[in-house]
Short mmCIF file of N, CA and C in Angstrom, two decimals:
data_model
loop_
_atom_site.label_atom_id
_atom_site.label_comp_id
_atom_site.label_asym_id
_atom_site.label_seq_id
_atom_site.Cartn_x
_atom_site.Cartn_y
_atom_site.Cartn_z
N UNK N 1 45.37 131.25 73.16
CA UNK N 1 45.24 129.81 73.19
C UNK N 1 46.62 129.19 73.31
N UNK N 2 46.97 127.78 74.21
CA UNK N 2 48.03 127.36 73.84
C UNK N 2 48.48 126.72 72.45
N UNK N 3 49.39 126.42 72.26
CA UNK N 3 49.90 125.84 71.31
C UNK N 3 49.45 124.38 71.23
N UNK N 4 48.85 124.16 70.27
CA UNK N 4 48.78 122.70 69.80
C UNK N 4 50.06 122.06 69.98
N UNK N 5 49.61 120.85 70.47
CA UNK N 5 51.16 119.58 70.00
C UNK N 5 50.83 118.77 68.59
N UNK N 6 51.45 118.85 67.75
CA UNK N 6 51.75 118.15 66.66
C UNK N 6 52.76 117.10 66.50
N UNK N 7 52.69 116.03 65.32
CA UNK N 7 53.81 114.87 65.54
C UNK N 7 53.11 114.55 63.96
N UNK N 8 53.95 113.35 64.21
CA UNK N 8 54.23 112.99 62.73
C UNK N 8 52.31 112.40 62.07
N UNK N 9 52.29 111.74 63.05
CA UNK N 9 50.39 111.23 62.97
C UNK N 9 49.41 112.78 62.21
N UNK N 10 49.72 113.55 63.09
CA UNK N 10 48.43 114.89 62.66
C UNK N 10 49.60 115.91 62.00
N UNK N 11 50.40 116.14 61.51
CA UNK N 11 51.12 117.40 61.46
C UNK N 11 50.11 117.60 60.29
N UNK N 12 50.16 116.81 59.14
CA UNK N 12 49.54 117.53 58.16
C UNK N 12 48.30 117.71 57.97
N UNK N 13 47.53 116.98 58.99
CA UNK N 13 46.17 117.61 58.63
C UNK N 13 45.81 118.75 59.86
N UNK N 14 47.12 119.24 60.69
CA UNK N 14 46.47 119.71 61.19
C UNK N 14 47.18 121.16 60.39
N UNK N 15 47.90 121.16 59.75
CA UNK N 15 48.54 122.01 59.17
C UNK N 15 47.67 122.61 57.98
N UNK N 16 47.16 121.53 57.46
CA UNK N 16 45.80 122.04 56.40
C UNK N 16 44.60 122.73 56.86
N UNK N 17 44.01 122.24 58.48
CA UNK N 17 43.04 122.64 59.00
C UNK N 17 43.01 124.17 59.31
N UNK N 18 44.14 124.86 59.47
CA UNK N 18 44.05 126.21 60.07
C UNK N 18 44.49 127.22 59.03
N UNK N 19 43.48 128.17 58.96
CA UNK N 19 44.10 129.35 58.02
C UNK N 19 45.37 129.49 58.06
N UNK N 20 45.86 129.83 58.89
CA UNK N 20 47.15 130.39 59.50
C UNK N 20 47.60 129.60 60.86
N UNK N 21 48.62 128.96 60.73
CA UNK N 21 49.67 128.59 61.62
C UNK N 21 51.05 128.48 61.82
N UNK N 22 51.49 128.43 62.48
CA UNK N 22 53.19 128.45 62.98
C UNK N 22 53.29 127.17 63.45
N UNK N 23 54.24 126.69 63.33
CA UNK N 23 54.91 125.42 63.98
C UNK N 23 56.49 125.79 64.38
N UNK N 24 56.71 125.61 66.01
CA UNK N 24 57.86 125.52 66.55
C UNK N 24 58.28 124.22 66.16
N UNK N 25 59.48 123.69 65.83
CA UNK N 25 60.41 122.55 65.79
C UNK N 25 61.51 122.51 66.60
N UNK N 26 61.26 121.85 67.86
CA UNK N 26 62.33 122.08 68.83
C UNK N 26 62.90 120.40 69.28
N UNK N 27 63.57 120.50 69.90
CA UNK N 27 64.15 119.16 70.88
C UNK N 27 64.72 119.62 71.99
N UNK N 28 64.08 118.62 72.84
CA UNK N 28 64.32 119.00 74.42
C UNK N 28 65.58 118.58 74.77
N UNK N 29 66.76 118.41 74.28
CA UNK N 29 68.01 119.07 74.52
C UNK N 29 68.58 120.25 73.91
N UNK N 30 67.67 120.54 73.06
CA UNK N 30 68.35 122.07 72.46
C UNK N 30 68.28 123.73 73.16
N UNK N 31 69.15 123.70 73.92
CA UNK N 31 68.82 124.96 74.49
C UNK N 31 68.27 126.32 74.22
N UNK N 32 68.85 126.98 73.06
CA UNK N 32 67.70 128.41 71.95
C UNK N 32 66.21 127.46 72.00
N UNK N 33 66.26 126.57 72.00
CA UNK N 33 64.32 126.35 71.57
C UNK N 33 63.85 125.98 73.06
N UNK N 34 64.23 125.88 74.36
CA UNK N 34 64.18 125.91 75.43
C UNK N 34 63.99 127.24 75.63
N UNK N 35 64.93 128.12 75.59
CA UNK N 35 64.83 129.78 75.41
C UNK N 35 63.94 130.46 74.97
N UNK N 36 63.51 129.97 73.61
CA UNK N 36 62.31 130.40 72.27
C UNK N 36 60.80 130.24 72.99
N UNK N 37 60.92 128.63 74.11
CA UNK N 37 59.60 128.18 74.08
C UNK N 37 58.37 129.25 74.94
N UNK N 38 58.92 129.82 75.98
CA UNK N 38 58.13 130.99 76.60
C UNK N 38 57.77 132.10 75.71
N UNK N 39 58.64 132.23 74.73
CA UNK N 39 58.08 133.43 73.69
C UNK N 39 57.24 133.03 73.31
N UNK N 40 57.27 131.88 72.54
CA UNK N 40 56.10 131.23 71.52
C UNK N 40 55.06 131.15 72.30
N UNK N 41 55.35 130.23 73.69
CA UNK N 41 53.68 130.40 74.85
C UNK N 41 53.32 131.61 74.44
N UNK N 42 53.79 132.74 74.79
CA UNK N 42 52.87 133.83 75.54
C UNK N 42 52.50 134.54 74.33
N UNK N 43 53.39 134.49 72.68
CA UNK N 43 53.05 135.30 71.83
C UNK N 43 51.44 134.10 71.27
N UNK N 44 51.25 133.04 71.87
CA UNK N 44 50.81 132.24 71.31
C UNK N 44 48.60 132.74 72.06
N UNK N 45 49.18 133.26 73.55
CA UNK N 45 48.32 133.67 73.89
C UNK N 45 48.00 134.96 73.67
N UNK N 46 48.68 135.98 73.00
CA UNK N 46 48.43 137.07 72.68
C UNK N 46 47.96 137.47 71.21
N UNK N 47 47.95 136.15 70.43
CA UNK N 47 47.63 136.15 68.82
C UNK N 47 46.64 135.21 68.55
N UNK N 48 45.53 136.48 69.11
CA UNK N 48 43.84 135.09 68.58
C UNK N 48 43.83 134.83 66.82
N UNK N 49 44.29 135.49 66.00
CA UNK N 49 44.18 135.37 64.66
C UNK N 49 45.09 134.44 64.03
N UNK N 50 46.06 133.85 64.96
CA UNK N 50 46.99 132.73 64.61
C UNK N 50 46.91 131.53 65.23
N UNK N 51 47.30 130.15 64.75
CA UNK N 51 47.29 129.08 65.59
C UNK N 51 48.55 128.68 65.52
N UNK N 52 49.43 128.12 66.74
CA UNK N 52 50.20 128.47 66.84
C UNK N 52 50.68 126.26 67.64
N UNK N 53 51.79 125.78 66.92
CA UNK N 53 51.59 124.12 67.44
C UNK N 53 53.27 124.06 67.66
N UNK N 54 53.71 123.12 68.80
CA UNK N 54 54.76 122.77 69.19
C UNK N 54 54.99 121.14 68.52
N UNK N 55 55.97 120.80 67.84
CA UNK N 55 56.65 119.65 67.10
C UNK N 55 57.93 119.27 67.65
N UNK N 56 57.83 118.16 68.73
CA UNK N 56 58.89 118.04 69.49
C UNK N 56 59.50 116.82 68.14
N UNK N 57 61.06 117.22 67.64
CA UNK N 57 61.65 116.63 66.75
C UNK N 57 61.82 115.28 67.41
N UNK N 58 62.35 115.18 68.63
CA UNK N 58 63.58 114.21 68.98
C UNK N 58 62.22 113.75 69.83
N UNK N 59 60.69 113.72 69.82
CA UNK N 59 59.59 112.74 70.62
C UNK N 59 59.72 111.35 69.78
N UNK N 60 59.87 111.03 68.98
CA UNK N 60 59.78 109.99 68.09
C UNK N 60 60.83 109.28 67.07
N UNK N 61 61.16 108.41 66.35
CA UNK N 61 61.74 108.55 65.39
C UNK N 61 61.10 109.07 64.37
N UNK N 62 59.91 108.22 63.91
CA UNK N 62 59.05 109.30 63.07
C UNK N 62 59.11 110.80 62.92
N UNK N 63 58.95 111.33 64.40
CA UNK N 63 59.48 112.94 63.89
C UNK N 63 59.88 113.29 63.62
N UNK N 64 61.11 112.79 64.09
CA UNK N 64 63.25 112.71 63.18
C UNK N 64 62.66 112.68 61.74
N UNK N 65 62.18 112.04 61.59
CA UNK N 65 62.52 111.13 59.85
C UNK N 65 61.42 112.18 59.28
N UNK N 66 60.44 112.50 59.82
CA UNK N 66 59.75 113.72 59.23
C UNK N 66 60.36 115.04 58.84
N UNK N 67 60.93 115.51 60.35
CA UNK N 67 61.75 117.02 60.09
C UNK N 67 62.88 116.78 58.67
N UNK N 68 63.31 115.62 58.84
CA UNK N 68 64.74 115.97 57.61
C UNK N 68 64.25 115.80 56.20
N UNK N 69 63.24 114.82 56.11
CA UNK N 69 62.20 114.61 55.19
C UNK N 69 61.73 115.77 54.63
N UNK N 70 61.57 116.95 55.35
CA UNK N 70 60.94 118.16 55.19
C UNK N 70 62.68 119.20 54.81
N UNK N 71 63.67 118.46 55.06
CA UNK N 71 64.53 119.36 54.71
C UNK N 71 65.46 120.21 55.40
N UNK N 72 64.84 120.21 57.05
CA UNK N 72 65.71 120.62 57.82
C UNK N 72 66.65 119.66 58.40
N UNK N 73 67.74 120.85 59.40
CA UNK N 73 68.62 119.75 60.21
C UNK N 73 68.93 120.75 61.38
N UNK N 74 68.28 121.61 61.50
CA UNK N 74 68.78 122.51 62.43
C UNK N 74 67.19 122.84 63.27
N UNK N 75 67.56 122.79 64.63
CA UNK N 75 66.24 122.89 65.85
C UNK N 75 67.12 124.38 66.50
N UNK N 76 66.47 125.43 66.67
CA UNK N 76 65.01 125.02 66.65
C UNK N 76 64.46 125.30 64.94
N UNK N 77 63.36 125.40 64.59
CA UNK N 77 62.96 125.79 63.19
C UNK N 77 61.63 125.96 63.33
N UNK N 78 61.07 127.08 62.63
CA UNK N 78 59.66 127.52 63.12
C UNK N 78 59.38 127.79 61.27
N UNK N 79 58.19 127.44 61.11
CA UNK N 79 57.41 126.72 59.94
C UNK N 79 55.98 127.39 60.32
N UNK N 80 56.01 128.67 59.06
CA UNK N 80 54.39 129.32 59.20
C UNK N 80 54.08 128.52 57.84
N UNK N 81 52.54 128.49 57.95
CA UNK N 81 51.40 127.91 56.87
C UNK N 81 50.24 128.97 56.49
N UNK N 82 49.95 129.25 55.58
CA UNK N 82 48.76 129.82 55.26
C UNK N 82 47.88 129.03 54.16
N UNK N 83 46.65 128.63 54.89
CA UNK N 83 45.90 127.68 54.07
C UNK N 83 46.76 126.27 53.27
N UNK N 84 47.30 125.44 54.06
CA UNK N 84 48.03 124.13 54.18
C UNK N 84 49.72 124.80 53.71
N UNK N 85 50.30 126.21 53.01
CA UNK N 85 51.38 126.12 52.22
C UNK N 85 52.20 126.49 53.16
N UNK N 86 53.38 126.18 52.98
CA UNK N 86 54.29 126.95 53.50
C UNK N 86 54.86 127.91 53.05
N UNK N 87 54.66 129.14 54.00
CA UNK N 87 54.55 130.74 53.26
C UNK N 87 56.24 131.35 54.26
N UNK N 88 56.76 130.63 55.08
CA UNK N 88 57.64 131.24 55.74
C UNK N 88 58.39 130.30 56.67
N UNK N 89 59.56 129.89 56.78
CA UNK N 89 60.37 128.96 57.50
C UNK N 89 61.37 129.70 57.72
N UNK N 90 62.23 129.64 58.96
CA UNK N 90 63.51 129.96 59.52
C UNK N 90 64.43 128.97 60.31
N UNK N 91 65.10 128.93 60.49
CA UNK N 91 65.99 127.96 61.26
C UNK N 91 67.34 128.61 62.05
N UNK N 92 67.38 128.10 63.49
CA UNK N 92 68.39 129.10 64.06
C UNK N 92 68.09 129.97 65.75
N UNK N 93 68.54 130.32 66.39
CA UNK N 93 67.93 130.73 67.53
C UNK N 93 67.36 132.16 67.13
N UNK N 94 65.82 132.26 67.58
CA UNK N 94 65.29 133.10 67.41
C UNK N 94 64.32 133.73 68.74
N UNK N 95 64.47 134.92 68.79
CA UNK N 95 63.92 135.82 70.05
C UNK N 95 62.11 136.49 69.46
N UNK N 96 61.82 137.75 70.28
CA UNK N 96 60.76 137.75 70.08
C UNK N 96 60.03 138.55 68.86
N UNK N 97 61.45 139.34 68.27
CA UNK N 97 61.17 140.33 67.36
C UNK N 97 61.50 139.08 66.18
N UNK N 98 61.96 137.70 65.89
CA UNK N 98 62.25 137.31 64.93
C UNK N 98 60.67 136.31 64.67
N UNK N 99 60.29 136.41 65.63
CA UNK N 99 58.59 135.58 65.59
C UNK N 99 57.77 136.60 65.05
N UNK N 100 57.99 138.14 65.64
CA UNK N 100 57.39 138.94 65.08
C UNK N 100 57.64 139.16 63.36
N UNK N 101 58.38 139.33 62.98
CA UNK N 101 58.62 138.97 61.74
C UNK N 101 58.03 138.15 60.89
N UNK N 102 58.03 137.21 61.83
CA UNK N 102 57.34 135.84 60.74
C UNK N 102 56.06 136.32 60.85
N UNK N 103 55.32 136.40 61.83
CA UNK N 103 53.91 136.49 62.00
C UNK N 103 53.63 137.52 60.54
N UNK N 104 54.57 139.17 60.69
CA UNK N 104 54.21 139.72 59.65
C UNK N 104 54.31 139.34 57.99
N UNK N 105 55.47 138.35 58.11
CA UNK N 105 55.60 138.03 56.72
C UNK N 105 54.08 137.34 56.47
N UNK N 106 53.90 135.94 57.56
CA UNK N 106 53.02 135.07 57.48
C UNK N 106 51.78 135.82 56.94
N UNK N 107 51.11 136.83 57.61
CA UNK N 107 50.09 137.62 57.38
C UNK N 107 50.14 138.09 56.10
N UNK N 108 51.30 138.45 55.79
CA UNK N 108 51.44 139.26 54.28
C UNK N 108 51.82 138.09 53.11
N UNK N 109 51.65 136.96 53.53
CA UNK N 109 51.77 135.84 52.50
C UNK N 109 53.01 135.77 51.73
N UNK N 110 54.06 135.74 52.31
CA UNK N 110 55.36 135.94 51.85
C UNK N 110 55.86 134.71 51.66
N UNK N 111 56.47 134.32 50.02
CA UNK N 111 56.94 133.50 49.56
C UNK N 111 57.92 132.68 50.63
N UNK N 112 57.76 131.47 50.43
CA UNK N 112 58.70 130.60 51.50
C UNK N 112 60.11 130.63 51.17
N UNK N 113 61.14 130.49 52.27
CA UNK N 113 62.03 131.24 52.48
C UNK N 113 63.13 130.05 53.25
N UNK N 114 64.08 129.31 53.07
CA UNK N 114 64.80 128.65 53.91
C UNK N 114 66.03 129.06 55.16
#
């Protein structure tokens, strides 16, 4: 499946709605999350047991004021959920073995992590 788009309106209910999800946090001048975004597509179509949503930071001000609100300051930043929590966050350029990671932490319910 593709990736959901999320924003400041649905992030959290859509974040509550899914067993398990990932959220990319990117901005379309940031080049690593330009880089990242084909991984996330295709790992996004290869993982029916995950849902998987794109959060463009810099679409809004609202989104701005959300992401830092939430604590980050660094794009890209990818934000897993299991049953509404946050079970796993990273921040930083990340490839395909560092998604893999998360997915496994995510699955294994691993305490959240900055």
């Amino acid at each position: 499946m593709n990736p959901l788009t999320v924003n400041f309106d649905n992030f959290n209910d859509t974040v509550s709605e899914y067993e398990t999800i990932v959220v990319d946090m990117w901005a379309s001048w940031c080049l690593p999350c330009r880089r990242f975004a084909p991984i996330f597509a295709q790992t996004a179509q290869s993982t029916p047991d995950v849902t998987f949503a794109s959060f463009q930071v810099d679409a809004s001000e609202e989104n701005e004021a959300m992401f830092a609100a939430l604590g980050y300051t660094t794009v890209p930043t990818l934000m897993a959920f299991r049953n509404g929590t946050l079970v796993v966050a990273t921040s930083g350029a990340l490839g395909k073995a560092d998604l893999a990671t998360v997915l496994k932490q995510v699955r294994e319910d691993a305490p959240a992590a900055a």
